[in-house]
Coordinates of N, CA, C and O in Angstrom, one line a residue:
M1102 N -9.8 -41.9 -19.5 CA -9.0 -41.4 -17.9 C -7.8 -39.9 -18.9 O -7.8 -40.2 -19.8
S1103 N -8.7 -38.9 -18.1 CA -7.3 -37.5 -18.8 C -6.1 -38.0 -17.1 O -6.1 -38.2 -16.2
H1104 N -4.8 -38.0 -18.2 CA -3.6 -38.3 -17.8 C -3.4 -36.6 -17.3 O -2.7 -35.6 -18.5
D1105 N -3.1 -36.0 -16.5 CA -2.4 -35.0 -15.8 C -1.2 -34.4 -15.5 O -0.8 -35.3 -14.6
T1106 N -0.4 -34.2 -16.2 CA 0.6 -33.8 -15.7 C 1.4 -32.3 -14.3 O 0.6 -31.7 -14.9
P1107 N 1.9 -33.1 -13.9 CA 1.8 -32.5 -12.1 C 3.1 -31.0 -13.1 O 4.1 -31.4 -14.0
A1108 N 2.8 -30.1 -12.3 CA 3.7 -28.6 -12.6 C 4.8 -29.1 -12.4 O 5.3 -28.9 -11.6
S1109 N 5.8 -28.1 -13.2 CA 7.6 -28.3 -13.1 C 7.6 -27.4 -11.7 O 6.8 -26.3 -12.2
P1110 N 8.5 -27.4 -11.4 CA 8.6 -26.8 -10.2 C 9.2 -25.1 -10.6 O 9.2 -24.0 -10.3
V1111 N 10.5 -25.1 -11.5 CA 10.1 -23.8 -12.8 C 8.8 -22.8 -12.5 O 8.5 -22.3 -11.7
D1112 N 7.3 -23.4 -13.6 CA 6.0 -23.0 -13.1 C 6.1 -22.7 -11.5 O 5.3 -21.8 -11.9
S1113 N 6.1 -23.7 -10.7 CA 5.7 -23.6 -9.6 C 6.5 -21.8 -8.5 O 6.1 -21.5 -7.9
R1114 N 8.2 -21.3 -8.9 CA 8.1 -20.6 -8.7 C 7.8 -19.2 -8.9 O 8.2 -18.3 -7.9
R1115 N 6.9 -18.7 -9.4 CA 7.1 -17.6 -10.2 C 6.1 -17.5 -9.9 O 5.9 -16.0 -9.1
P1116 N 4.4 -17.7 -9.5 CA 4.1 -17.4 -8.7 C 4.3 -16.5 -6.4 O 4.4 -16.0 -6.1
R1117 N 4.9 -17.7 -6.6 CA 5.8 -17.1 -5.4 C 7.0 -16.0 -5.6 O 7.0 -15.5 -4.3
R1118 N 7.7 -15.9 -7.0 CA 8.2 -15.3 -6.3 C 7.7 -13.8 -7.5 O 8.6 -12.6 -5.9
L1119 N 6.7 -13.7 -7.8 CA 5.8 -12.8 -7.2 C 4.8 -11.8 -6.3 O 4.7 -10.9 -6.2
S1120 N 5.0 -13.2 -5.6 CA 4.6 -13.0 -4.3 C 5.6 -12.4 -3.1 O 4.8 -11.4 -2.5
L1121 N 5.9 -12.3 -3.3 CA 7.3 -11.7 -2.7 C 7.7 -10.8 -3.1 O 8.0 -10.1 -2.7
I1122 N 7.6 -10.3 -4.1 CA 7.9 -9.2 -4.9 C 6.9 -8.1 -5.0 O 7.5 -6.6 -3.4
W1123 N 6.1 -8.5 -5.0 CA 4.5 -7.8 -4.1 C 4.6 -6.9 -2.5 O 4.1 -6.3 -1.7
A1124 N 5.1 -8.4 -2.1 CA 5.0 -7.9 -0.5 C 6.4 -7.3 0.3 O 5.9 -6.8 1.0
A1125 N 7.5 -7.2 -1.0 CA 8.6 -6.1 -0.6 C 7.5 -4.9 -0.7 O 7.9 -3.8 0.0
L1126 N 7.1 -4.7 -1.7 CA 6.4 -3.2 -2.6 C 5.6 -3.0 -1.5 O 5.6 -1.5 -1.6
F1127 N 4.8 -4.1 -0.7 CA 3.6 -3.4 0.2 C 3.9 -2.6 1.4 O 3.7 -1.0 1.9
V1128 N 5.4 -2.7 1.8 CA 5.5 -1.7 3.5 C 5.6 -0.5 2.9 O 5.4 0.5 3.2
P1129 N 7.0 0.0 1.6 CA 7.3 1.2 1.2 C 6.0 1.8 0.4 O 5.8 3.1 1.2
T1130 N 5.4 1.6 0.1 CA 3.9 2.1 -0.6 C 2.5 2.7 0.9 O 3.4 3.4 0.6
T1131 N 3.0 1.4 1.2 CA 1.9 2.0 3.3 C 2.1 3.2 3.7 O 2.4 4.1 4.6
V1132 N 4.3 2.9 4.5 CA 4.5 4.1 4.9 C 5.2 5.2 3.8 O 4.3 6.4 4.2
F1133 N 4.7 5.5 2.9 CA 4.9 6.1 1.8 C 3.4 6.7 2.0 O 2.8 8.3 1.9
A1134 N 2.1 6.4 2.1 CA 0.7 6.9 1.5 C 0.6 7.5 3.4 O 0.3 7.9 3.6
G1135 N 1.2 6.6 4.2 CA 1.1 7.4 5.5 C 1.5 8.8 5.5 O 1.1 9.9 5.7
L1136 N 3.1 8.7 5.0 CA 3.8 10.3 5.0 C 3.4 11.0 4.1 O 3.2 12.3 5.0
L1137 N 2.5 10.7 2.7 CA 1.2 11.6 2.1 C 0.6 11.7 2.9 O 0.4 13.6 2.8
A1138 N -0.1 10.7 3.7 CA -1.6 11.5 4.8 C -1.2 13.3 5.5 O -1.4 14.5 5.9
L1139 N 0.8 12.4 6.4 CA 0.9 13.7 7.1 C 1.6 14.7 7.1 O 1.1 15.7 7.6
T1140 N 1.7 14.7 5.9 CA 1.8 16.4 5.4 C 0.9 17.2 4.5 O 1.7 18.4 4.6
A1141 N -1.0 16.6 4.7 CA -1.1 17.6 4.1 C -0.9 19.1 5.5 O -1.1 18.7 6.7
E1142 N -1.7 19.6 5.5 CA -1.7 20.9 6.0 C -2.8 20.4 7.6 O -2.3 20.9 8.4
N1143 N -3.8 19.9 7.3 CA -4.7 19.8 8.8 C -4.1 18.4 9.1 O -3.9 18.7 10.3
A1144 N -3.2 17.8 8.5 CA -2.6 16.5 9.9 C -1.6 16.8 10.6 O -1.0 16.4 11.7
G1145 N -1.0 18.3 9.4 CA 0.3 18.6 11.3 C 0.3 19.4 11.7 O 0.4 19.3 12.4
R1146 N -0.8 20.3 10.7 CA -1.9 21.5 12.6 C -2.1 20.3 13.3 O -2.0 20.9 14.9
C1147 N -2.6 19.3 13.1 CA -3.2 18.2 14.0 C -2.0 17.6 15.4 O -3.0 18.1 16.3
I1148 N -1.3 16.9 14.2 CA -0.1 16.7 15.3 C 0.8 18.3 15.8 O 0.7 17.4 17.2
T1149 N 0.5 19.0 15.6 CA 1.6 19.9 15.5 C 0.4 20.9 17.1 O 1.8 20.6 18.5
Y1150 N -0.3 21.1 16.8 CA -0.4 22.3 18.2 C -1.8 21.1 18.4 O -2.9 22.2 19.8
G1151 N -2.9 20.4 18.1 CA -3.5 20.1 18.4 C -4.6 20.4 17.6 O -6.2 20.8 18.3
E1152 N -4.9 21.3 17.0 CA -5.5 22.1 16.4 C -6.4 20.9 15.1 O -6.0 20.5 14.1
S1153 N -7.4 21.2 14.3 CA -8.4 21.3 13.2 C -8.5 19.9 13.2 O -7.3 18.7 12.2
C1154 N -8.4 19.3 14.5 CA -7.9 17.3 14.7 C -9.6 16.4 13.6 O -9.4 15.6 14.0
G1155 N -10.2 16.9 13.6 CA -11.8 16.2 12.6 C -11.6 16.0 11.4 O -10.3 16.0 10.5
S1156 N -12.6 15.1 10.7 CA -11.8 14.3 9.8 C -12.3 15.3 8.6 O -12.0 14.6 7.4
T1157 N -12.3 16.0 8.3 CA -13.4 16.7 8.1 C -12.7 18.4 7.8 O -13.2 18.7 9.1
P1158 N -12.1 19.1 6.1 CA -12.5 20.7 6.4 C -13.2 21.2 7.0 O -14.3 20.5 6.5
A1159 N -13.4 22.1 7.5 CA -14.5 22.9 7.3 C -15.0 23.9 6.1 O -14.3 24.5 6.2
I1160 N -15.7 24.4 6.0 CA -17.3 24.6 5.2 C -16.9 25.7 4.6 O -17.3 25.8 6.1
R1161 N -16.5 27.0 3.9 CA -16.9 27.9 4.1 C -17.7 28.6 3.2 O -17.6 27.5 2.1
T1162 N -18.6 29.7 3.3 CA -19.0 30.1 3.1 C -19.5 31.2 3.1 O -19.1 31.3 3.6
P1163 N -19.8 31.6 1.7 CA -19.2 33.3 2.0 C -19.9 34.3 2.1 O -21.6 33.6 2.4

């Protein structure tokens, strides 16, 4: 028969604390990624003028 000792309250707080930290960092990271995507030349032109709104840029051939 094995006797497992229950986890102490201190041990159970660590994963919760780390989860809260990662959750708090998720929102700013998502906002930053969105702003970074909007600063691309095509995205700015699409929002401002309605031009070049395709998902891929045009391929120029020589």
